[in-house]
XYZ file of C-alpha atoms in Angstrom:
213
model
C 49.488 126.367 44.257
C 48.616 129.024 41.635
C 46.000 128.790 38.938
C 48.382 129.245 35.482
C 46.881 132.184 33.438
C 48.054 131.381 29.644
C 47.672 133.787 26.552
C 46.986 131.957 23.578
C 49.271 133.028 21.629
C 52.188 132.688 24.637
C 50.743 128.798 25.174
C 51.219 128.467 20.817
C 54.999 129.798 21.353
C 55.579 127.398 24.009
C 54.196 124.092 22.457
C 56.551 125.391 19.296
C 59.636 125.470 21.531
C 58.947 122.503 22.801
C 58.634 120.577 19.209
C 61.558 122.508 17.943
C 63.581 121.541 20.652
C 62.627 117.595 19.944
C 63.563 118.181 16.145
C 66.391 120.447 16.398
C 68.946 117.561 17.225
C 68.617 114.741 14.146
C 68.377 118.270 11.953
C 71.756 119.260 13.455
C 73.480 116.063 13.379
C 72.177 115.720 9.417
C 73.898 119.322 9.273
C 77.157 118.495 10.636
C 77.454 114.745 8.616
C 76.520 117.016 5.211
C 79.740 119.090 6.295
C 81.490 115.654 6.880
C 80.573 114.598 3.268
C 81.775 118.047 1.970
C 85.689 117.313 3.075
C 85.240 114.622 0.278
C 87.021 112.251 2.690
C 86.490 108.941 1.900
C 87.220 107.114 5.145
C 84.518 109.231 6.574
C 81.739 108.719 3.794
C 80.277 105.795 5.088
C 79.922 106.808 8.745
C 78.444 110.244 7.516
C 75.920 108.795 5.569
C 74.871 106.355 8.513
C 74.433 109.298 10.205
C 72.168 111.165 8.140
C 69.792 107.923 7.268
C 69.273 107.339 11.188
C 69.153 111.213 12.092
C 66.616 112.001 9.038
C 64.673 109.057 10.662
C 64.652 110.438 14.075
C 63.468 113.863 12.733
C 60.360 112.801 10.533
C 59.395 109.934 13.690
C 59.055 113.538 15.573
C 57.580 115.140 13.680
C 54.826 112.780 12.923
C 54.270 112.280 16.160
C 54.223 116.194 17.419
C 51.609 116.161 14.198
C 49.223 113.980 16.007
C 50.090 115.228 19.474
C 50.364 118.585 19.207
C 48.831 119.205 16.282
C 45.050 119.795 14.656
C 44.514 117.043 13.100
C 41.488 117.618 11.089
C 39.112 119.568 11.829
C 36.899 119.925 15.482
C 35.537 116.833 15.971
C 37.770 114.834 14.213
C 38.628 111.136 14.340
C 42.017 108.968 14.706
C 42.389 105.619 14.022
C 43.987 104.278 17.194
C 46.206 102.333 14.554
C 47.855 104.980 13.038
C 48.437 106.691 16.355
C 50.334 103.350 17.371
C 52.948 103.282 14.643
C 54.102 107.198 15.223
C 54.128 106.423 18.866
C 56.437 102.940 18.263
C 58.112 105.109 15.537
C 58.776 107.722 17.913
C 59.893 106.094 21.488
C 61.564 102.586 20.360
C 65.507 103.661 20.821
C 68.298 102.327 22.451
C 66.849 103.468 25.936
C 63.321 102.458 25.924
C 61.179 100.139 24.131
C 57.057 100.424 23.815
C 54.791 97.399 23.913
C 51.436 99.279 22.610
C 48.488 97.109 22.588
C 45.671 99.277 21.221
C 42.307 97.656 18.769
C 41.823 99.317 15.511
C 39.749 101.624 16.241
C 38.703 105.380 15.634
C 38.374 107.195 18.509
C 38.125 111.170 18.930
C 40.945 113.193 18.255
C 41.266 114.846 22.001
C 41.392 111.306 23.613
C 44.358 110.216 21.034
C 45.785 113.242 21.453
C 45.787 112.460 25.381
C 46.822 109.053 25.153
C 50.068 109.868 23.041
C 51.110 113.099 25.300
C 51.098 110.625 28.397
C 53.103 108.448 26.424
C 56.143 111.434 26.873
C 55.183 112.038 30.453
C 56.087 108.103 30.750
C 59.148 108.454 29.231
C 59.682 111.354 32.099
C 59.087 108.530 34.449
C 62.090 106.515 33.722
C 64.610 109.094 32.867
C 67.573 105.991 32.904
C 65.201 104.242 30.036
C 63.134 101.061 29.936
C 59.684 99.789 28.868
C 56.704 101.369 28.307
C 53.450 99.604 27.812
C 50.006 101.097 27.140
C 47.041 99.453 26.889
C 44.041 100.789 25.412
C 40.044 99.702 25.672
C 37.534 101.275 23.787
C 34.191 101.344 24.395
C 31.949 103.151 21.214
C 33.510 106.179 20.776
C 35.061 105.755 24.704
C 38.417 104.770 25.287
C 40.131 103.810 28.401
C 43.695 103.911 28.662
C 46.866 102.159 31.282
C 50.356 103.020 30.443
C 53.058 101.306 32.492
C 56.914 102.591 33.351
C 59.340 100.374 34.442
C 63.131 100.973 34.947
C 65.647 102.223 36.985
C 64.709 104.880 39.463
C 61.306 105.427 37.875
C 59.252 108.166 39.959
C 56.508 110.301 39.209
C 57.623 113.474 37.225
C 58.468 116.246 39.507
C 55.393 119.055 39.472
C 53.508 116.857 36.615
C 50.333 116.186 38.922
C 50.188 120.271 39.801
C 50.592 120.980 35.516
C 48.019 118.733 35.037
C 45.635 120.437 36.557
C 46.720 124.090 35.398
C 48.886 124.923 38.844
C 52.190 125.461 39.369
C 53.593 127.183 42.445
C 54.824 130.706 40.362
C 52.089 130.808 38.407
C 54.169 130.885 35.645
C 55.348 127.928 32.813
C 58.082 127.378 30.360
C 58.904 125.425 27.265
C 59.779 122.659 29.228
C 56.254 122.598 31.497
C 54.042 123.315 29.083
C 53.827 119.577 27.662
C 52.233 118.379 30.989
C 49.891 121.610 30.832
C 48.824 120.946 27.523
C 48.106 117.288 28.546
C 45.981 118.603 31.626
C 44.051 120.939 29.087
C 43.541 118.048 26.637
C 42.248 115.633 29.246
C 39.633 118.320 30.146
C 39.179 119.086 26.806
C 38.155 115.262 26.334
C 36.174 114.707 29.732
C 38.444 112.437 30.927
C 40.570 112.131 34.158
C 44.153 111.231 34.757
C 45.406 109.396 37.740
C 49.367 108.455 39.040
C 50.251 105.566 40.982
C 54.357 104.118 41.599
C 54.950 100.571 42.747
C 58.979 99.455 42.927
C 60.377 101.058 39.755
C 56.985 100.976 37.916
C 54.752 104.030 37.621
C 51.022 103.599 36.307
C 49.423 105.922 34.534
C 45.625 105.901 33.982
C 43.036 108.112 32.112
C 39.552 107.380 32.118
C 36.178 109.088 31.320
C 35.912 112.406 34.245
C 32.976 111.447 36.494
């Protein structure tokens, strides 16, 4: 495996591609229902404007959750309430393919280790690409938190390469909008002190993070 060598500016690029991507369907689909209402056809009306409640949903969900995720979130040091970090998560993943059971206290903990906690939350979803349930159970210990996400569904497995991203390797040497989530994860967990571990059982994967020895 090959130590990934990332510009900053080419790893910014990349984490935009990646939350344009999520965004850039409910934003289409409220496009082509605003062309719907434009033929001023009446049978259509209701359906159209269905569409664009639900899809305008989808799109701030997103993007509330790519703002935690991905984003600064206050300044260095920084502290998010566990709390808030639930309801974009719930907000984000509850659909018709997979349902989240978060059981988190109200708590603050430092931005990196929310950060972490809600980027393994995709990498979960990765693990069940047919759908199913996620849980994730956090502990917190002072300003220490502990977290277990489950993954259960049909033909769960590990995400292909994720364990290699994690740790800043891939076998080129080289990433794309679609790796860097996992690599950004991996940098986060460092940036946090805190180690990430991957276990499958049946057609439930485990993910764990907890404090780096």
């Amino acid at each position: 495996m090959t130590a990934i060598s990332l510009e900053p500016l080419d790893l910014a690029a990349l984490l935009c591609s990646r939350v344009c991507h999520d965004v850039i369907s409910p934003v289409g689909a409220i496009v082509n229902a605003l062309e719907v209402l434009e033929e001023d056809d009446p049978s259509m009306r209701d359906f159209a404007l269905e569409l664009i409640k639900k899809s305008a949903r989808a799109a701030s969900a997103r993007l509330q959750f790519a703002r935690l995720a991905f984003g600064a979130a206050g300044s260095a040091g920084a502290m998010i309430d566990l709390g808030d970090a639930g309801n974009v998560a719930n907000g984000f993943l509850n659909d018709e393919k997979l349902s989240l059971d978060w059981d988190a206290p109200r708590a603050l903990l430092p931005k990196n280790q929310v950060k972490l906690l809600l980027n393994l939350l995709v990498i979960a979803t990765q693990a069940v690409p047919r759908g199913g349930k996620l849980v994730s159970r956090a502990t917190v210990e002072g300003e220490q938190g502990t977290f277990d996400i489950t993954a259960t569904g049909s033909h769960a497995r590990i995400p292909a390469h994720v364990e290699e991203l994690l740790a800043g390797r891939s076998e080129t040497g080289t990433i794309d909008a679609h790796a860097v989530q996992p690599l950004y994860t991996g940098m986060v967990a460092r940036a946090a002190g805190m180690g990430i571990t991957f276990a499958i059982d049946g057609d439930t994967v485990t993910i764990k993070a907890t404090k780096a020895a």
